[in-house]
Structure formats: C-alpha cells, structure tokens
Amino acid sequence: MTEHVWNYKSTSGHLAGTDLTGYKVEATDGGIGKVDKHSDEVDDAYLVVDTGVWIFGKEVLLPASTVVSIDPDERKIFVDRTKGQVKDAPEFHREKHLDDPEYRRELGTYYGLGGPFGGGPMV
C-alpha cells in the first residue's frame, strides 16, 4: 500500500487531535529534538522539530510519513530516518517554508520514494 508522504502511516499509532507539542523525537540512531509545532491535517501532516544544539538550534520539518510509532506514555515519537538523513534534508526556515508549496514538493521528494530512500515520486 502506498501512503502519501504528508500523512501518518496507519501503523504509527497517531490519533487525530492528539497534541504532540513537546514530545521528544527519536531517529533510528538517537534523539534529534522536541516537537515545537505539528499538524495532523489530511494530506498536510508534519512535525516541526526544534533540534536544540544538535543542529545549532535549527528547526527541521518532518513529513508525517516518517513517523514509525508514537509512545504517549513516554511522550516520544520514533521516526524511520537517521540523524544524518534528517540533518541532510533541505534546510527549513519556518517563516519562509512552512506554507511554501515548492519547498513541500522538494521535501516530499527527499523523504518520499523519489528521494534517497526509495523509487518513484511520492509527493
């Protein structure tokens, strides 16, 4: 089954309406920060992660499809990318990119099947 890059996977455990702000985000090889903002809109779901000192205080935008699981008891979100893959994603500036369709296409290609992680486009 192909799932849209801007939607949560059906197996992630995400429940619409859950406030994920403040949840820790764990890559496959360690923590990358905390959720600063998120959306669970259909076809427009994402996490804005404050990386703190890890990437010099920058934020990153992760499409919801990168979420593997959510642990509400531990307040942690697990994503299926390494820290390096997140760090190498197209640079994100909230005021410039959050609502920019071209940036979304670029990021969707990077994280989707058209990027370094798979086959054809999935934007």
PDB file of N, CA, C and O in Angstrom, residues 18-71:
ATOM      1  N   THR A  18      -4.469  14.604  18.851  1.00  0.00           N
ATOM      2  CA  THR A  18      -3.510  14.476  19.940  1.00  0.00           C
ATOM      3  C   THR A  18      -2.479  15.594  19.845  1.00  0.00           C
ATOM      4  O   THR A  18      -1.908  15.820  18.778  1.00  0.00           O
ATOM      5  N   ASP A  19      -2.254  16.294  20.945  1.00  0.00           N
ATOM      6  CA  ASP A  19      -1.256  17.363  20.955  1.00  0.00           C
ATOM      7  C   ASP A  19       0.122  16.743  21.159  1.00  0.00           C
ATOM      8  O   ASP A  19       0.431  16.207  22.222  1.00  0.00           O
ATOM      9  N   LEU A  20       0.954  16.808  20.128  1.00  0.00           N
ATOM     10  CA  LEU A  20       2.292  16.225  20.169  1.00  0.00           C
ATOM     11  C   LEU A  20       3.366  17.238  20.551  1.00  0.00           C
ATOM     12  O   LEU A  20       4.538  16.885  20.641  1.00  0.00           O
ATOM     13  N   THR A  21       2.976  18.478  20.812  1.00  0.00           N
ATOM     14  CA  THR A  21       3.930  19.516  21.186  1.00  0.00           C
ATOM     15  C   THR A  21       4.696  19.091  22.436  1.00  0.00           C
ATOM     16  O   THR A  21       4.105  18.659  23.421  1.00  0.00           O
ATOM     17  N   GLY A  22       6.024  19.197  22.351  1.00  0.00           N
ATOM     18  CA  GLY A  22       6.869  18.838  23.482  1.00  0.00           C
ATOM     19  C   GLY A  22       7.336  17.396  23.485  1.00  0.00           C
ATOM     20  O   GLY A  22       8.214  17.024  24.260  1.00  0.00           O
ATOM     21  N   TYR A  23       6.765  16.553  22.632  1.00  0.00           N
ATOM     22  CA  TYR A  23       7.207  15.158  22.553  1.00  0.00           C
ATOM     23  C   TYR A  23       8.652  15.117  22.052  1.00  0.00           C
ATOM     24  O   TYR A  23       9.032  15.889  21.176  1.00  0.00           O
ATOM     25  N   LYS A  24       9.452  14.222  22.606  1.00  0.00           N
ATOM     26  CA  LYS A  24      10.812  14.007  22.117  1.00  0.00           C
ATOM     27  C   LYS A  24      10.737  13.218  20.821  1.00  0.00           C
ATOM     28  O   LYS A  24       9.877  12.359  20.662  1.00  0.00           O
ATOM     29  N   VAL A  25      11.653  13.519  19.901  1.00  0.00           N
ATOM     30  CA  VAL A  25      11.694  12.829  18.622  1.00  0.00           C
ATOM     31  C   VAL A  25      12.984  12.019  18.555  1.00  0.00           C
ATOM     32  O   VAL A  25      14.074  12.549  18.771  1.00  0.00           O
ATOM     33  N   GLU A  26      12.831  10.728  18.255  1.00  0.00           N
ATOM     34  CA  GLU A  26      13.946   9.800  18.200  1.00  0.00           C
ATOM     35  C   GLU A  26      14.140   9.298  16.775  1.00  0.00           C
ATOM     36  O   GLU A  26      13.227   8.718  16.180  1.00  0.00           O
ATOM     37  N   ALA A  27      15.339   9.537  16.227  1.00  0.00           N
ATOM     38  CA  ALA A  27      15.713   8.950  14.946  1.00  0.00           C
ATOM     39  C   ALA A  27      16.140   7.508  15.210  1.00  0.00           C
ATOM     40  O   ALA A  27      16.169   7.064  16.366  1.00  0.00           O
ATOM     41  N   THR A  28      16.491   6.779  14.170  1.00  0.00           N
ATOM     42  CA  THR A  28      16.884   5.383  14.353  1.00  0.00           C
ATOM     43  C   THR A  28      18.181   5.255  15.146  1.00  0.00           C
ATOM     44  O   THR A  28      18.449   4.200  15.719  1.00  0.00           O
ATOM     45  N   ASP A  29      18.958   6.346  15.213  1.00  0.00           N
ATOM     46  CA  ASP A  29      20.233   6.296  15.923  1.00  0.00           C
ATOM     47  C   ASP A  29      20.345   7.333  17.038  1.00  0.00           C
ATOM     48  O   ASP A  29      21.436   7.728  17.428  1.00  0.00           O
ATOM     49  N   GLY A  30      19.214   7.784  17.576  1.00  0.00           N
ATOM     50  CA  GLY A  30      19.257   8.693  18.725  1.00  0.00           C
ATOM     51  C   GLY A  30      18.316   9.873  18.606  1.00  0.00           C
ATOM     52  O   GLY A  30      17.673  10.087  17.592  1.00  0.00           O
ATOM     53  N   GLY A  31      18.260  10.640  19.687  1.00  0.00           N
ATOM     54  CA  GLY A  31      17.354  11.780  19.760  1.00  0.00           C
ATOM     55  C   GLY A  31      17.750  12.913  18.843  1.00  0.00           C
ATOM     56  O   GLY A  31      18.937  13.173  18.639  1.00  0.00           O
ATOM     57  N   ILE A  32      16.736  13.593  18.290  1.00  0.00           N
ATOM     58  CA  ILE A  32      17.007  14.733  17.412  1.00  0.00           C
ATOM     59  C   ILE A  32      16.358  16.027  17.893  1.00  0.00           C
ATOM     60  O   ILE A  32      16.615  17.076  17.336  1.00  0.00           O
ATOM     61  N   GLY A  33      15.516  15.953  18.924  1.00  0.00           N
ATOM     62  CA  GLY A  33      14.911  17.174  19.435  1.00  0.00           C
ATOM     63  C   GLY A  33      13.508  16.950  19.949  1.00  0.00           C
ATOM     64  O   GLY A  33      13.112  15.824  20.255  1.00  0.00           O
ATOM     65  N   LYS A  34      12.758  18.061  20.014  1.00  0.00           N
ATOM     66  CA  LYS A  34      11.379  18.029  20.512  1.00  0.00           C
ATOM     67  C   LYS A  34      10.446  18.694  19.517  1.00  0.00           C
ATOM     68  O   LYS A  34      10.833  19.632  18.820  1.00  0.00           O
ATOM     69  N   VAL A  35       9.213  18.226  19.490  1.00  0.00           N
ATOM     70  CA  VAL A  35       8.205  18.809  18.607  1.00  0.00           C
ATOM     71  C   VAL A  35       7.847  20.202  19.100  1.00  0.00           C
ATOM     72  O   VAL A  35       7.466  20.389  20.252  1.00  0.00           O
ATOM     73  N   ASP A  36       7.995  21.177  18.205  1.00  0.00           N
ATOM     74  CA  ASP A  36       7.659  22.562  18.503  1.00  0.00           C
ATOM     75  C   ASP A  36       6.284  22.918  17.942  1.00  0.00           C
ATOM     76  O   ASP A  36       5.570  23.740  18.496  1.00  0.00           O
ATOM     77  N   LYS A  37       5.936  22.297  16.821  1.00  0.00           N
ATOM     78  CA  LYS A  37       4.646  22.531  16.153  1.00  0.00           C
ATOM     79  C   LYS A  37       4.334  21.284  15.345  1.00  0.00           C
ATOM     80  O   LYS A  37       5.241  20.562  14.935  1.00  0.00           O
ATOM     81  N   HIS A  38       3.055  21.022  15.136  1.00  0.00           N
ATOM     82  CA  HIS A  38       2.681  19.872  14.319  1.00  0.00           C
ATOM     83  C   HIS A  38       1.317  20.099  13.693  1.00  0.00           C
ATOM     84  O   HIS A  38       0.564  20.983  14.100  1.00  0.00           O
ATOM     85  N   SER A  39       1.049  19.291  12.684  1.00  0.00           N
ATOM     86  CA  SER A  39      -0.251  19.307  12.028  1.00  0.00           C
ATOM     87  C   SER A  39      -0.676  17.868  11.803  1.00  0.00           C
ATOM     88  O   SER A  39       0.162  17.022  11.494  1.00  0.00           O
ATOM     89  N   ASP A  40      -1.949  17.601  11.977  1.00  0.00           N
ATOM     90  CA  ASP A  40      -2.458  16.277  11.626  1.00  0.00           C
ATOM     91  C   ASP A  40      -3.546  16.376  10.561  1.00  0.00           C
ATOM     92  O   ASP A  40      -4.379  15.506  10.412  1.00  0.00           O
ATOM     93  N   GLU A  41      -3.474  17.471   9.780  1.00  0.00           N
ATOM     94  CA  GLU A  41      -4.389  17.659   8.658  1.00  0.00           C
ATOM     95  C   GLU A  41      -4.159  16.566   7.609  1.00  0.00           C
ATOM     96  O   GLU A  41      -3.012  16.223   7.316  1.00  0.00           O
ATOM     97  N   VAL A  42      -5.225  16.054   7.045  1.00  0.00           N
ATOM     98  CA  VAL A  42      -5.102  15.047   5.996  1.00  0.00           C
ATOM     99  C   VAL A  42      -4.346  15.648   4.812  1.00  0.00           C
ATOM    100  O   VAL A  42      -4.622  16.771   4.389  1.00  0.00           O
ATOM    101  N   ASP A  43      -3.370  14.930   4.298  1.00  0.00           N
ATOM    102  CA  ASP A  43      -2.502  15.337   3.185  1.00  0.00           C
ATOM    103  C   ASP A  43      -1.631  16.546   3.503  1.00  0.00           C
ATOM    104  O   ASP A  43      -1.025  17.132   2.609  1.00  0.00           O
ATOM    105  N   ASP A  44      -1.541  16.946   4.773  1.00  0.00           N
ATOM    106  CA  ASP A  44      -0.696  18.072   5.176  1.00  0.00           C
ATOM    107  C   ASP A  44      -0.224  17.895   6.618  1.00  0.00           C
ATOM    108  O   ASP A  44      -0.143  18.846   7.381  1.00  0.00           O
ATOM    109  N   ALA A  45       0.094  16.665   6.999  1.00  0.00           N
ATOM    110  CA  ALA A  45       0.525  16.389   8.364  1.00  0.00           C
ATOM    111  C   ALA A  45       2.055  16.405   8.440  1.00  0.00           C
ATOM    112  O   ALA A  45       2.725  15.863   7.568  1.00  0.00           O
ATOM    113  N   TYR A  46       2.561  17.039   9.479  1.00  0.00           N
ATOM    114  CA  TYR A  46       4.006  17.188   9.619  1.00  0.00           C
ATOM    115  C   TYR A  46       4.363  17.446  11.075  1.00  0.00           C
ATOM    116  O   TYR A  46       3.492  17.729  11.913  1.00  0.00           O
ATOM    117  N   LEU A  47       5.671  17.402  11.368  1.00  0.00           N
ATOM    118  CA  LEU A  47       6.228  17.792  12.654  1.00  0.00           C
ATOM    119  C   LEU A  47       7.286  18.861  12.395  1.00  0.00           C
ATOM    120  O   LEU A  47       8.112  18.705  11.502  1.00  0.00           O
ATOM    121  N   VAL A  48       7.261  19.933  13.162  1.00  0.00           N
ATOM    122  CA  VAL A  48       8.365  20.881  13.190  1.00  0.00           C
ATOM    123  C   VAL A  48       9.134  20.546  14.454  1.00  0.00           C
ATOM    124  O   VAL A  48       8.589  20.602  15.562  1.00  0.00           O
ATOM    125  N   VAL A  49      10.401  20.135  14.278  1.00  0.00           N
ATOM    126  CA  VAL A  49      11.214  19.678  15.394  1.00  0.00           C
ATOM    127  C   VAL A  49      12.308  20.699  15.686  1.00  0.00           C
ATOM    128  O   VAL A  49      13.082  21.057  14.804  1.00  0.00           O
ATOM    129  N   ASP A  50      12.345  21.150  16.939  1.00  0.00           N
ATOM    130  CA  ASP A  50      13.409  22.023  17.402  1.00  0.00           C
ATOM    131  C   ASP A  50      14.580  21.127  17.784  1.00  0.00           C
ATOM    132  O   ASP A  50      14.488  20.326  18.709  1.00  0.00           O
ATOM    133  N   THR A  51      15.674  21.238  17.048  1.00  0.00           N
ATOM    134  CA  THR A  51      16.817  20.349  17.257  1.00  0.00           C
ATOM    135  C   THR A  51      17.749  20.829  18.367  1.00  0.00           C
ATOM    136  O   THR A  51      18.738  20.164  18.666  1.00  0.00           O
ATOM    137  N   GLY A  52      17.444  21.973  18.974  1.00  0.00           N
ATOM    138  CA  GLY A  52      18.291  22.473  20.049  1.00  0.00           C
ATOM    139  C   GLY A  52      19.712  22.662  19.568  1.00  0.00           C
ATOM    140  O   GLY A  52      19.943  23.173  18.480  1.00  0.00           O
ATOM    141  N   VAL A  53      20.682  22.221  20.346  1.00  0.00           N
ATOM    142  CA  VAL A  53      22.085  22.416  19.987  1.00  0.00           C
ATOM    143  C   VAL A  53      22.578  21.406  18.961  1.00  0.00           C
ATOM    144  O   VAL A  53      23.650  21.561  18.397  1.00  0.00           O
ATOM    145  N   TRP A  54      21.790  20.356  18.708  1.00  0.00           N
ATOM    146  CA  TRP A  54      22.234  19.289  17.808  1.00  0.00           C
ATOM    147  C   TRP A  54      22.563  19.822  16.419  1.00  0.00           C
ATOM    148  O   TRP A  54      23.590  19.511  15.851  1.00  0.00           O
ATOM    149  N   ILE A  55      21.671  20.620  15.827  1.00  0.00           N
ATOM    150  CA  ILE A  55      21.978  21.263  14.532  1.00  0.00           C
ATOM    151  C   ILE A  55      22.011  22.777  14.767  1.00  0.00           C
ATOM    152  O   ILE A  55      21.379  23.547  14.075  1.00  0.00           O
ATOM    153  N   PHE A  56      22.713  23.186  15.780  1.00  0.00           N
ATOM    154  CA  PHE A  56      22.926  24.599  16.083  1.00  0.00           C
ATOM    155  C   PHE A  56      21.619  25.374  16.225  1.00  0.00           C
ATOM    156  O   PHE A  56      21.476  26.469  15.701  1.00  0.00           O
ATOM    157  N   GLY A  57      20.651  24.786  16.929  1.00  0.00           N
ATOM    158  CA  GLY A  57      19.420  25.485  17.243  1.00  0.00           C
ATOM    159  C   GLY A  57      18.441  25.626  16.104  1.00  0.00           C
ATOM    160  O   GLY A  57      17.517  26.410  16.174  1.00  0.00           O
ATOM    161  N   LYS A  58      18.620  24.863  15.046  1.00  0.00           N
ATOM    162  CA  LYS A  58      17.718  24.957  13.895  1.00  0.00           C
ATOM    163  C   LYS A  58      16.502  24.058  14.079  1.00  0.00           C
ATOM    164  O   LYS A  58      16.515  23.120  14.866  1.00  0.00           O
ATOM    165  N   GLU A  59      15.489  24.360  13.307  1.00  0.00           N
ATOM    166  CA  GLU A  59      14.306  23.513  13.245  1.00  0.00           C
ATOM    167  C   GLU A  59      14.356  22.685  11.970  1.00  0.00           C
ATOM    168  O   GLU A  59      14.964  23.094  10.983  1.00  0.00           O
ATOM    169  N   VAL A  60      13.702  21.538  12.001  1.00  0.00           N
ATOM    170  CA  VAL A  60      13.548  20.712  10.808  1.00  0.00           C
ATOM    171  C   VAL A  60      12.069  20.389  10.654  1.00  0.00           C
ATOM    172  O   VAL A  60      11.323  20.333  11.627  1.00  0.00           O
ATOM    173  N   LEU A  61      11.661  20.194   9.421  1.00  0.00           N
ATOM    174  CA  LEU A  61      10.288  19.817   9.108  1.00  0.00           C
ATOM    175  C   LEU A  61      10.302  18.362   8.662  1.00  0.00           C
ATOM    176  O   LEU A  61      11.014  18.005   7.730  1.00  0.00           O
ATOM    177  N   LEU A  62       9.543  17.525   9.360  1.00  0.00           N
ATOM    178  CA  LEU A  62       9.449  16.106   9.019  1.00  0.00           C
ATOM    179  C   LEU A  62       8.043  15.787   8.551  1.00  0.00           C
ATOM    180  O   LEU A  62       7.076  16.040   9.277  1.00  0.00           O
ATOM    181  N   PRO A  63       7.895  15.237   7.354  1.00  0.00           N
ATOM    182  CA  PRO A  63       6.574  14.785   6.918  1.00  0.00           C
ATOM    183  C   PRO A  63       6.069  13.682   7.857  1.00  0.00           C
ATOM    184  O   PRO A  63       6.866  12.887   8.392  1.00  0.00           O
ATOM    185  N   ALA A  64       4.778  13.615   8.043  1.00  0.00           N
ATOM    186  CA  ALA A  64       4.190  12.646   8.963  1.00  0.00           C
ATOM    187  C   ALA A  64       4.518  11.202   8.600  1.00  0.00           C
ATOM    188  O   ALA A  64       4.573  10.336   9.474  1.00  0.00           O
ATOM    189  N   SER A  65       4.784  10.936   7.329  1.00  0.00           N
ATOM    190  CA  SER A  65       5.063   9.559   6.915  1.00  0.00           C
ATOM    191  C   SER A  65       6.367   9.021   7.489  1.00  0.00           C
ATOM    192  O   SER A  65       6.604   7.814   7.469  1.00  0.00           O
ATOM    193  N   THR A  66       7.228   9.896   8.016  1.00  0.00           N
ATOM    194  CA  THR A  66       8.476   9.426   8.622  1.00  0.00           C
ATOM    195  C   THR A  66       8.237   8.842  10.017  1.00  0.00           C
ATOM    196  O   THR A  66       9.125   8.188  10.566  1.00  0.00           O
ATOM    197  N   VAL A  67       7.056   9.076  10.584  1.00  0.00           N
ATOM    198  CA  VAL A  67       6.753   8.589  11.934  1.00  0.00           C
ATOM    199  C   VAL A  67       6.429   7.097  11.889  1.00  0.00           C
ATOM    200  O   VAL A  67       5.525   6.667  11.180  1.00  0.00           O
ATOM    201  N   VAL A  68       7.197   6.339  12.668  1.00  0.00           N
ATOM    202  CA  VAL A  68       7.001   4.901  12.757  1.00  0.00           C
ATOM    203  C   VAL A  68       6.046   4.576  13.895  1.00  0.00           C
ATOM    204  O   VAL A  68       5.144   3.759  13.759  1.00  0.00           O
ATOM    205  N   SER A  69       6.266   5.224  15.042  1.00  0.00           N
ATOM    206  CA  SER A  69       5.400   4.970  16.190  1.00  0.00           C
ATOM    207  C   SER A  69       5.429   6.160  17.144  1.00  0.00           C
ATOM    208  O   SER A  69       6.354   6.967  17.134  1.00  0.00           O
ATOM    209  N   ILE A  70       4.386   6.218  17.949  1.00  0.00           N
ATOM    210  CA  ILE A  70       4.240   7.271  18.950  1.00  0.00           C
ATOM    211  C   ILE A  70       3.978   6.594  20.284  1.00  0.00           C
ATOM    212  O   ILE A  70       3.096   5.733  20.390  1.00  0.00           O
ATOM    213  N   ASP A  71       4.757   6.972  21.296  1.00  0.00           N
ATOM    214  CA  ASP A  71       4.579   6.432  22.643  1.00  0.00           C
ATOM    215  C   ASP A  71       4.036   7.556  23.530  1.00  0.00           C
ATOM    216  O   ASP A  71       4.805   8.397  24.001  1.00  0.00           O
TER     217      ASP A  71
END
